[in-house]
Each structure stands twice: as structure tokens, then as C-alpha cells.
Amino acid sequence: MRLIRDRLAEEVVGFGRDQGKLELAKSLKAIHRGSGRIDEAAAGAELIVACTPVQQIAEVLCQAAKHALPTAILTDVGSTKRTLVEQMRQTPFAERFVGSHPLAGSDRSGVGSASASLFDGKLCLITPQLVEPTLVGNVSRFWEALGMRIVRLTPEGHDEAMAATSHLPHVVASILAASTPPAMLTLVGSGWLDSTRIAGGSPELWRQILEENQAPALRALKNFATISQDWIEALEASDFARVEQLLNAGKHIRDSVGNQHSSG
Amino acid sequence: MRLIRDRLAEEVVGFGRDQGKLELAKSLKAIHRGSGRIDEAAAGAELIVACTPVQQIAEVLCQAAKHALPTAILTDVGSTKRTLVEQMRQTPFAERFVGSHPLAGSDRSGVGSASASLFDGKLCLITPQLVEPTLVGNVSRFWEALGMRIVRLTPEGHDEAMAATSHLPHVVASILAASTPPAMLTLVGSGWLDSTRIAGGSPELWRQILEENQAPALRALKNFATISQDWIEALEASDFARVEQLLNAGKHIRDSVGNQHSSG
């Protein structure tokens, strides 16, 4: 909606299978028009942003690119980058692809949750691996115009970081929710609710993300399990000085971040 | 402050060592007067509410009870109950003690974060083990007057439930924070921030809670570690159908709770 509000694009076209969602997006001024046909939606496009689950991104970009301007820049908003960059490398469009990952998630999804300020002050990670340098500037300026700050990473660096900061928290939230006896769910407080919030995300989407980022996610989870084992040993040994040390280590890291981008 | 605002008590007296905090509490109308001497603070009291770390509750209650009315009711706001009830059973005040645990935590602490609506609609768990039945009604009505809903539990049932719904989430948040490589902390998003928020709590307070509730907390953590191991095996085996099953199990539990008391 910011694209239209701030007149950042001559025409914003939505592609999707659900006519109702396209109508809603139009009424919310998130798009000028929508189409269920990718050839029609992509015709004449200068910039294509794929917003599908990660395992469909490469295919959708290639389909759209065939119908867009031959100079069209291709990007995405996917949560993993290494395999996507490998896939795009095999296509005729490699030199026009810049991976993007705006860190502006929410537990809400769908166009009904859209907001013109969604990206304000948030980070957008870009992984400009295959592309012409001038096109990287174009993609950066696109996200900056939406209010984002740009960080450049390699696809591998991106995926390793996201394993620790995004994919592991999701898995841990899921385990924490699953480990709570159903009879005790009426007694949960704000701690449990905050710590498990992201476990409500789509299992199909997250299965794809973990499939794309299997090795880094597994490393992050094993690292987490090692510290869990330290905890178990300290509690079994009634070593509460060690327990307090472990609590201090977690607090030290948490306090160093604060809540400055807690809506991000 | 609600006690004074709604005229629920003739006089509200604060006891504490920090004169500045007592002054602040007075200026915020959370107390009528404060004192650094427990004999002075407790003189004539009909109800004593201990708000210290769990390992100091029994001692503070007994100190205060000596100076209060001989019919004074004793309660607390501590996070664990089994050992506290055992401690109070050894005292002359056993029949006047009702354990209370208002589930109205926040990541903020101190009188400066006080709010008259802190308890509104939240649960207060009470563990009326040793006490006269009529006194239980008095304590219940006290918390209900502050807007809370009462749930009665045994001390053991309380501690077992809190291990799963409060103490385990704290430990997990701490492990998650501690397992994040410092170089990646600039890239965390709202998921990491929410999932680790409670890790910022006081290590000294939480060490005490875990010391008081060692066995149930250890059981909850081992149960959590068992599901973590299922996850590690599924990822190692590239069994993404199993990964999706695990994600679904977590989502099912999380969705069954919703966010209805997410500020609680």
C-alpha cells in the first residue's frame, strides 16, 4: 500500500489465484489491479517481487520473467537464499536476480493484515550474488523507499544467520508448545504466550524453510541441545550456582539486544 | 494502587528497605505509608501479603505475623508453593496461611511499573492447604476485588503446572538467547525477541524459583529435551513429513490457547 500511497511505482499489479484476495488488496490500495494469469500480471513489468513459499519462488520468478520487460529485475521476500540462488543460477535470468529478505514478519498474515508502515525502520537483507552491480542499487532503493535499512550478505551467510535468529526460535517455540500438557494450558501466562507465539505459523511454510535450510538449522538446534544438556546436568547435580551462571549468560545476550525492534 | 483507588482497605502499608521506593509507591498511591521496620509496618495488620523472592517469603511472613493482629491472614505472591507450605506448616501461623500466586507477570518490575489494571481478568492460583476454610474465602475475595479470577490447586499441583507453563519457558528462553552467536544479534526479528523476552528476568530470582521447584522443572526440561531429540532425528534423516507433523503438533497446542490473555 505504501507503493501506491507514496507513488513509488506507475502501476502495482498483484498476481494470485484467489480473486477475493486480489479484490481485497485492490480495495486496500495495496495494488492497482490484480490478475490470476501470470502472463497478464507480468506483462510490461520492470520489477517482479515473488512472495510465495520458498520452494515456489524460482519457478514463479521464471514464469513471470518470460512475460515481463527483458530488462526486468527479479527479487523475492523468501526466508532462505542458498538453494534459491543455486536454482536461479541455472536459469537465463540469473544476472537479473537479487535475493531479498525483508525482516518484517508478524504472526498475522494475508492482505487483510497489510499496513503502510509494516517495513518502517526494519532490516532488509539482500544477497546480490549473480547480478549486475547497478541492479543491486535499484533493488536497495526499492526497499529503502519502503522505509527499510539494507544489509548485504552472502546467501550462505544469510542462511546461517537465519538458522540461529529465526528458524531455531521457530522450532523451539514449537517444541515448547508441544511439550505443554494440555490440562495445564488454562494456566499459561504472558511468558508462555510470548515464547510460543510463532509456533502458530504455517507448518507447510516452515517445513519448506527447514527443508531449504536443513544443515544450518540442524547445527543451530544441536547447539541449543548442548546448552539444554548443561542445564539438565546442573539441575540434576543441584548445582544452583551453575544454574545462576546459565541464567546470567542468557540474560546478558538478551539485554544486549533490548526491545528496540520488537515490532519487527 | 487499586487497593487505595477502590477503597478496598482502610490502610495500605508498604514494608521495604529502600526508602526511595516506598516514597515512590506513596506518591503513586500504591500505599498510604511505608516503613523500613517490619514491626512498625505490620502493627495492627489484618492481612499480610509477602512479595519477596520465594526463599524469603516464610521468614518475612513470620516476622510480620508477630506484630500483626493475632487473627491476621498471611499470604504471598510467590512462584512456587510446595516448599513454602512445608515451611509454614512448621510455624505457629500455619492455620492462617493461604498461598497465592497471581499470574500477572510482566518483563517490567518495580513500583514504577505498577498499574491499577495489572490484575484485571488475570488468574490467581491459591493453594489453601493448612488454613481454616473461612480464611480461604477472605483471601479469594481480596484477589477478586483486584479483578482476578481464582483457581484452587494443591501446592504440588501448582508447582507441577508452573514447571511446564512458566519455569520451562523461562529456561528455554534463556537457552535460546545464550545459543545465539553475538555477531548475529543485529539480525534478530520479532520472533527471536518475543521468544527470548523473559530471559531478561532476574537470574537471582529465577535461580531461587528453580531451586524451590527442582524436580518438576527438571522433569519438564527432560520432556522438552525428548521432543528436541525427535526434531534432531527428523532433520538428520531428512524426514520432512515428520518435521511437518512436529510443526503441526506445536501449532495445534498453540492455536488451542490463542492470545486471549496475552497481556497477562
XYZ file of C-alpha atoms in Angstrom:
528
model
C 0.000 0.000 0.000
C 2.992 2.266 0.570
C 3.997 1.743 -3.076
C 0.739 3.371 -4.132
C 0.454 5.890 -1.296
C 3.931 7.286 -1.970
C 3.598 6.924 -5.775
C 6.711 4.705 -5.913
C 5.509 2.785 -8.962
C 3.489 3.723 -12.006
C 1.434 0.570 -11.697
C 1.384 -2.138 -8.987
C -0.063 -5.437 -10.209
C -0.911 -8.381 -7.971
C -0.747 -11.969 -9.209
C -2.592 -14.672 -7.284
C -5.091 -17.474 -7.652
C -7.614 -16.141 -5.147
C -9.780 -13.491 -6.806
C -11.238 -12.419 -3.440
C -7.798 -11.635 -2.019
C -6.875 -9.642 -5.130
C -10.101 -7.640 -4.785
C -9.322 -7.011 -1.114
C -5.768 -5.917 -1.970
C -7.198 -3.524 -4.556
C -9.747 -2.069 -2.139
C -6.944 -1.556 0.413
C -4.909 0.242 -2.273
C -2.104 -2.332 -1.990
C -2.322 -2.933 -5.765
C -3.769 -1.031 -8.726
C -5.087 -4.228 -10.324
C -4.911 -7.964 -9.845
C -4.823 -10.937 -12.157
C -4.973 -14.715 -11.832
C -2.884 -15.102 -15.012
C 0.852 -14.648 -14.655
C 1.357 -13.613 -18.309
C -1.210 -10.860 -17.899
C 0.102 -9.768 -14.490
C 3.757 -9.668 -15.533
C 3.286 -8.013 -18.944
C 5.487 -4.909 -19.134
C 6.784 -5.284 -15.568
C 10.085 -3.576 -14.632
C 10.347 -5.247 -11.210
C 8.985 -8.605 -10.087
C 8.749 -9.440 -6.362
C 7.938 -13.104 -5.649
C 6.066 -13.539 -2.347
C 5.372 -17.279 -2.497
C 6.581 -20.037 -0.128
C 10.325 -20.509 -0.647
C 10.125 -23.658 -2.734
C 7.959 -21.950 -5.374
C 9.977 -18.731 -5.734
C 12.335 -19.751 -8.559
C 9.541 -21.167 -10.685
C 7.254 -18.154 -10.220
C 10.092 -15.716 -10.998
C 10.972 -17.557 -14.213
C 7.331 -17.759 -15.320
C 6.873 -14.040 -14.668
C 10.200 -13.057 -16.238
C 9.155 -14.588 -19.566
C 6.332 -12.069 -19.846
C 7.987 -9.030 -18.235
C 10.283 -6.484 -19.890
C 13.575 -8.123 -20.941
C 15.352 -5.784 -18.504
C 13.026 -6.566 -15.562
C 14.709 -7.032 -12.189
C 13.692 -10.120 -10.219
C 13.582 -10.348 -6.439
C 11.688 -12.112 -3.660
C 10.903 -12.000 0.062
C 11.868 -15.579 0.945
C 13.333 -16.783 4.260
C 16.183 -18.830 2.753
C 18.634 -17.946 0.000
C 21.337 -20.552 -0.685
C 19.269 -23.038 -2.685
C 17.259 -20.248 -4.335
C 20.443 -18.628 -5.657
C 21.591 -22.061 -6.909
C 18.257 -22.526 -8.686
C 18.331 -19.060 -10.249
C 21.938 -19.627 -11.399
C 20.640 -22.383 -13.713
C 18.150 -20.047 -15.432
C 18.510 -17.440 -18.207
C 17.533 -14.795 -15.615
C 20.445 -15.258 -13.195
C 22.003 -11.872 -13.925
C 18.784 -10.052 -13.135
C 18.059 -11.755 -9.784
C 18.759 -10.151 -6.386
C 17.647 -12.134 -3.332
C 15.764 -10.044 -0.757
C 14.529 -10.888 2.724
C 12.630 -8.100 4.483
C 12.662 -8.861 8.246
C 9.164 -7.646 8.906
C 7.318 -10.722 9.992
C 4.200 -10.808 12.070
C 2.051 -13.580 13.485
C -0.699 -12.242 11.258
C -0.715 -12.987 7.560
C -2.739 -12.162 4.491
C -3.507 -8.900 2.749
C -6.040 -8.034 5.491
C -3.092 -7.538 7.882
C -1.267 -5.202 5.488
C -0.034 -1.863 6.737
C 1.764 1.019 5.017
C 4.187 1.152 7.949
C 4.990 -2.594 8.004
C 8.566 -2.067 6.787
C 9.357 1.187 8.598
C 12.847 1.118 10.062
C 13.134 -2.672 9.673
C 16.059 -4.514 8.102
C 16.015 -5.922 4.590
C 18.725 -8.498 3.914
C 19.849 -8.730 0.316
C 22.081 -11.396 -1.212
C 23.353 -9.949 -4.510
C 25.224 -12.969 -5.830
C 24.721 -13.293 -9.562
C 23.549 -9.873 -10.570
C 24.919 -6.703 -12.221
C 26.043 -4.181 -9.533
C 23.781 -1.421 -10.917
C 20.719 -3.605 -10.455
C 21.626 -4.161 -6.786
C 21.316 -0.407 -6.274
C 17.867 -0.461 -7.847
C 16.621 -3.213 -5.527
C 18.160 -1.482 -2.494
C 16.434 1.775 -3.385
C 13.134 -0.080 -3.757
C 13.270 -1.391 -0.162
C 14.682 1.880 1.147
C 11.744 3.732 -0.396
C 9.513 1.470 1.733
C 11.406 2.612 4.838
C 13.842 -0.306 5.219
C 17.542 -0.417 6.085
C 19.661 -2.664 3.816
C 22.179 -5.285 4.953
C 24.140 -7.235 2.308
C 25.031 -10.871 2.981
C 26.187 -13.882 1.016
C 23.418 -16.464 0.542
C 25.318 -18.840 2.854
C 25.863 -16.138 5.487
C 22.189 -15.217 5.286
C 21.015 -18.793 5.785
C 23.437 -19.448 8.655
C 22.292 -16.294 10.459
C 18.604 -17.008 9.879
C 19.037 -20.549 11.223
C 20.085 -19.074 14.569
C 17.878 -15.963 14.713
C 14.678 -17.136 13.036
C 14.492 -20.865 12.229
C 15.750 -22.121 15.611
C 13.352 -19.826 17.528
C 10.511 -21.245 15.450
C 11.484 -24.856 16.169
C 11.989 -24.090 19.879
C 8.600 -22.348 20.131
C 7.014 -25.393 18.507
C 8.732 -27.807 20.917
C 7.789 -25.652 23.911
C 4.127 -25.597 22.863
C 4.116 -29.341 22.106
C 5.706 -30.158 25.460
C 2.979 -28.423 27.499
C 0.436 -30.882 28.959
C -2.994 -29.896 27.534
C -4.569 -29.963 31.030
C -2.260 -27.127 32.077
C -2.988 -24.814 29.155
C -5.560 -22.822 31.127
C -2.737 -21.744 33.475
C -0.312 -20.265 30.947
C 0.780 -16.644 31.433
C 2.374 -13.991 29.261
C 5.777 -15.738 29.289
C 4.449 -18.932 27.702
C 2.277 -16.946 25.282
C 5.163 -14.780 24.064
C 7.621 -17.671 23.911
C 5.292 -19.859 21.828
C 3.632 -17.185 19.664
C 5.495 -18.058 16.455
C 4.587 -21.754 16.834
C 1.218 -20.776 15.313
C 2.882 -20.227 11.910
C 2.051 -22.375 8.880
C 3.575 -25.897 9.204
C 3.703 -26.197 5.398
C 5.650 -22.911 5.023
C 8.024 -23.766 7.850
C 8.582 -27.315 6.645
C 9.740 -25.761 3.343
C 12.037 -23.292 5.108
C 13.633 -26.062 7.187
C 13.972 -28.262 4.114
C 15.768 -25.452 2.262
C 17.981 -24.699 5.265
C 18.413 -28.177 6.710
C 22.129 -28.215 7.643
C 22.325 -24.759 9.307
C 19.033 -25.354 11.153
C 20.279 -28.722 12.401
C 23.557 -27.163 13.594
C 21.631 -24.437 15.446
C 19.329 -26.999 17.065
C 22.243 -29.199 18.147
C 23.980 -26.184 19.654
C 20.756 -25.415 21.519
C 20.525 -29.063 22.679
C 24.083 -28.893 24.039
C 23.188 -25.947 26.286
C 19.959 -27.746 27.294
C 22.133 -30.674 28.399
C 24.276 -28.312 30.522
C 21.044 -27.196 32.179
C 19.867 -30.758 32.810
C 23.218 -31.653 34.371
C 23.228 -28.565 36.595
C 19.692 -29.280 37.842
C 20.425 -32.983 38.368
C 23.541 -32.092 40.372
C 21.626 -29.448 42.389
C 24.343 -27.066 41.225
C 22.412 -23.830 41.581
C 25.493 -21.642 41.332
C 25.844 -23.103 37.823
C 22.109 -22.542 37.200
C 22.550 -18.881 38.066
C 25.577 -18.685 35.743
C 23.498 -20.136 32.915
C 20.680 -17.675 33.638
C 23.190 -14.825 33.615
C 24.585 -15.932 30.248
C 21.098 -15.859 28.691
C 20.213 -12.528 30.299
C 23.486 -10.985 29.126
C 22.703 -11.805 25.486
C 19.037 -10.814 25.773
C 19.800 -7.498 27.479
C 22.387 -6.634 24.828
C 19.610 -6.569 22.223
C 16.820 -4.821 24.136
C 13.424 -4.342 22.572
C 14.346 -1.642 20.081
C 12.920 -3.505 17.100
C 10.382 -5.576 18.985
C 7.662 -4.837 16.477
C 9.897 -6.025 13.657
C -2.878 1.330 43.767
C -6.227 -0.354 43.110
C -6.498 -1.089 46.858
C -6.479 2.627 47.532
C -8.368 3.754 44.430
C -11.274 1.386 45.151
C -11.056 1.884 48.938
C -10.555 -1.855 49.491
C -8.513 -1.371 52.670
C -8.597 1.162 55.457
C -4.822 1.479 55.358
C -2.241 0.024 52.960
C 1.268 -0.094 54.434
C 4.411 -0.913 52.485
C 7.412 -2.581 54.101
C 10.787 -2.383 52.393
C 14.391 -1.408 52.901
C 14.560 1.185 50.127
C 13.100 4.473 51.362
C 13.070 5.916 47.839
C 10.874 3.094 46.534
C 8.474 3.492 49.453
C 8.223 7.223 48.698
C 7.557 6.484 45.046
C 4.882 3.917 45.999
C 3.268 6.533 48.208
C 3.323 9.212 45.505
C 1.749 6.701 43.079
C -0.969 5.978 45.665
C 0.022 2.318 45.843
C 0.407 2.619 49.628
C -0.797 5.053 52.285
C 2.514 4.915 54.135
C 5.755 2.979 54.093
C 8.200 1.779 56.700
C 11.617 0.181 56.787
C 10.798 -1.533 60.094
C 8.680 -4.667 59.885
C 7.284 -4.270 63.429
C 6.068 -0.781 62.584
C 4.744 -1.782 59.164
C 2.877 -4.881 60.386
C 1.402 -3.362 63.571
C -2.379 -3.858 63.549
C -2.407 -5.546 60.130
C -5.374 -7.776 59.206
C -3.810 -9.105 56.006
C -0.135 -9.552 55.175
C 0.969 -10.087 51.560
C 4.624 -11.121 51.190
C 6.095 -10.005 47.839
C 9.712 -11.095 48.334
C 11.747 -13.643 46.358
C 10.387 -17.119 47.160
C 13.135 -18.166 49.548
C 12.444 -15.209 51.853
C 8.645 -15.489 51.998
C 8.258 -17.757 55.052
C 10.667 -15.719 57.126
C 9.092 -12.375 56.223
C 5.584 -13.684 56.903
C 6.580 -14.977 60.343
C 8.369 -11.738 61.234
C 5.342 -9.703 60.183
C 2.816 -12.041 61.846
C 4.426 -11.495 65.247
C 3.499 -7.806 65.072
C 0.170 -8.019 63.254
C -3.272 -8.738 64.743
C -3.417 -12.296 66.156
C -6.142 -13.028 63.596
C -4.175 -11.627 60.627
C -4.314 -13.667 57.432
C -0.981 -14.382 55.734
C -0.490 -14.772 52.014
C 2.135 -14.179 49.327
C 2.655 -13.814 45.577
C 5.411 -16.400 45.137
C 6.019 -18.562 42.056
C 6.410 -21.871 43.942
C 4.309 -23.345 46.718
C 5.310 -26.866 47.867
C 8.338 -25.966 49.984
C 6.698 -22.741 51.209
C 3.694 -24.682 52.533
C 6.103 -27.141 54.204
C 7.953 -24.229 55.824
C 4.750 -22.549 57.017
C 3.495 -25.890 58.431
C 6.378 -25.758 60.942
C 5.344 -22.325 62.239
C 2.692 -21.176 64.725
C 0.988 -19.363 61.831
C 0.198 -22.403 59.658
C -3.578 -22.152 60.101
C -3.608 -18.550 58.939
C -1.540 -19.032 55.767
C -3.045 -19.255 52.257
C -0.591 -19.487 49.376
C -1.392 -17.148 46.461
C 0.165 -16.777 43.039
C -1.301 -14.020 40.872
C -0.407 -14.760 37.224
C 0.183 -11.179 36.222
C 3.827 -11.058 35.355
C 5.493 -8.537 33.145
C 9.030 -8.049 31.900
C 8.983 -4.786 33.818
C 9.414 -4.756 37.576
C 9.431 -2.282 40.429
C 6.786 0.066 41.743
C 7.377 2.411 38.801
C 5.743 -0.198 36.543
C 2.658 -0.502 38.772
C -0.774 -0.203 37.241
C -4.263 -0.288 38.758
C -5.340 -2.668 35.983
C -2.381 -5.094 36.364
C -4.586 -7.894 37.702
C -7.716 -7.271 35.613
C -9.183 -10.548 34.387
C -5.999 -12.498 35.188
C -5.829 -15.764 37.115
C -4.796 -16.004 40.740
C -3.827 -19.516 41.849
C -4.370 -20.241 45.510
C -3.152 -23.277 47.434
C -5.258 -23.404 50.636
C -3.558 -26.283 52.382
C -3.270 -25.624 56.085
C -5.823 -22.937 56.645
C -9.355 -22.525 58.032
C -11.939 -22.619 55.169
C -13.386 -19.206 56.100
C -9.992 -17.569 55.702
C -9.696 -19.005 52.192
C -12.832 -17.062 51.279
C -11.275 -13.863 52.619
C -8.125 -14.282 50.544
C -10.170 -15.152 47.450
C -12.305 -12.055 47.862
C -9.159 -9.945 48.234
C -7.820 -11.040 44.827
C -11.290 -10.915 43.256
C -11.641 -7.319 44.423
C -8.474 -6.597 42.425
C -10.161 -8.059 39.333
C -8.705 -11.589 39.397
C -10.273 -14.991 38.775
C -9.415 -17.646 41.392
C -8.202 -21.197 40.684
C -7.554 -23.564 43.632
C -4.730 -26.075 43.410
C -2.718 -28.266 45.742
C 0.823 -26.961 46.329
C 2.197 -29.951 44.401
C -0.295 -29.467 41.537
C 0.595 -25.782 41.420
C 4.332 -26.427 41.219
C 3.967 -29.169 38.604
C 1.828 -26.890 36.404
C 4.138 -23.895 36.831
C 7.147 -26.035 35.901
C 5.567 -26.623 32.478
C 3.856 -23.269 31.872
C 6.275 -20.806 33.474
C 9.603 -22.252 34.640
C 10.335 -24.286 31.495
C 9.543 -21.302 29.210
C 11.986 -19.237 31.252
C 14.754 -21.818 30.957
C 14.090 -22.287 27.232
C 14.130 -18.528 26.593
C 17.455 -18.347 28.415
C 18.943 -21.214 26.382
C 17.666 -19.706 23.126
C 19.257 -16.337 23.935
C 22.508 -17.957 25.068
C 22.714 -20.079 21.916
C 22.568 -17.098 19.547
C 26.009 -16.130 18.189
C 26.649 -12.499 19.282
C 27.652 -11.495 15.721
C 24.134 -12.348 14.530
C 22.254 -10.344 17.156
C 21.811 -7.369 14.820
C 19.685 -9.597 12.568
C 17.092 -10.804 15.069
C 13.432 -10.179 14.287
C 10.220 -10.151 16.271
C 10.162 -13.955 16.648
C 13.512 -14.082 18.450
C 12.622 -11.002 20.518
C 9.306 -12.442 21.691
C 10.704 -15.923 22.285
C 13.576 -14.653 24.431
C 11.862 -11.733 26.197
C 11.558 -13.458 29.592
C 15.265 -14.381 29.557
C 15.853 -10.808 30.753
C 14.395 -11.680 34.186
C 16.500 -11.612 37.365
C 18.924 -14.592 37.495
C 18.857 -14.453 41.319
C 15.038 -14.650 41.458
C 14.883 -17.419 38.886
C 17.678 -19.409 40.498
C 15.562 -19.401 43.672
C 12.428 -20.470 41.807
C 14.269 -23.359 40.141
C 15.861 -24.345 43.431
C 12.419 -24.473 45.089
C 10.925 -26.389 42.164
C 13.892 -28.504 41.120
C 12.270 -31.884 40.434
C 9.219 -30.665 38.444
C 11.394 -28.212 36.478
C 13.870 -30.966 35.658
C 11.044 -33.275 34.510
C 9.650 -30.526 32.269
C 13.096 -29.814 30.787
C 13.750 -33.509 30.123
C 10.374 -33.825 28.426
C 11.311 -30.816 26.294
C 14.709 -32.387 25.502
C 12.999 -35.603 24.364
C 10.948 -33.706 21.773
C 14.088 -31.770 20.746
C 15.743 -35.123 20.101
C 12.780 -36.177 17.889
C 13.394 -32.987 15.918
C 17.130 -33.621 15.586
C 16.476 -37.160 14.342
C 13.866 -35.989 11.832
C 16.215 -33.312 10.436
C 19.184 -35.717 10.331
C 17.072 -38.268 8.471
C 15.746 -35.573 6.065
C 12.306 -36.776 7.146
C 10.370 -33.614 6.311
C 6.996 -35.316 6.547
C 7.904 -35.931 10.209
C 9.111 -32.313 10.518
C 5.718 -31.130 9.301
C 3.989 -33.472 11.799
C 6.068 -32.000 14.626
C 5.254 -28.456 13.471
C 1.568 -29.373 13.346
C 1.680 -30.774 16.892
C 3.131 -27.498 18.217
C 0.705 -25.364 16.217
C -2.248 -27.425 17.430
C -1.382 -26.736 21.075
C -0.546 -23.068 20.454
C -3.715 -22.414 18.466
C -5.855 -24.011 21.179
C -4.770 -21.252 23.562
C -4.879 -18.183 21.321
C -3.841 -14.796 22.605
C -6.781 -14.116 24.914
C -4.639 -13.359 27.938
C -1.527 -12.311 26.110
C -1.040 -9.262 28.288
C -1.198 -11.416 31.407
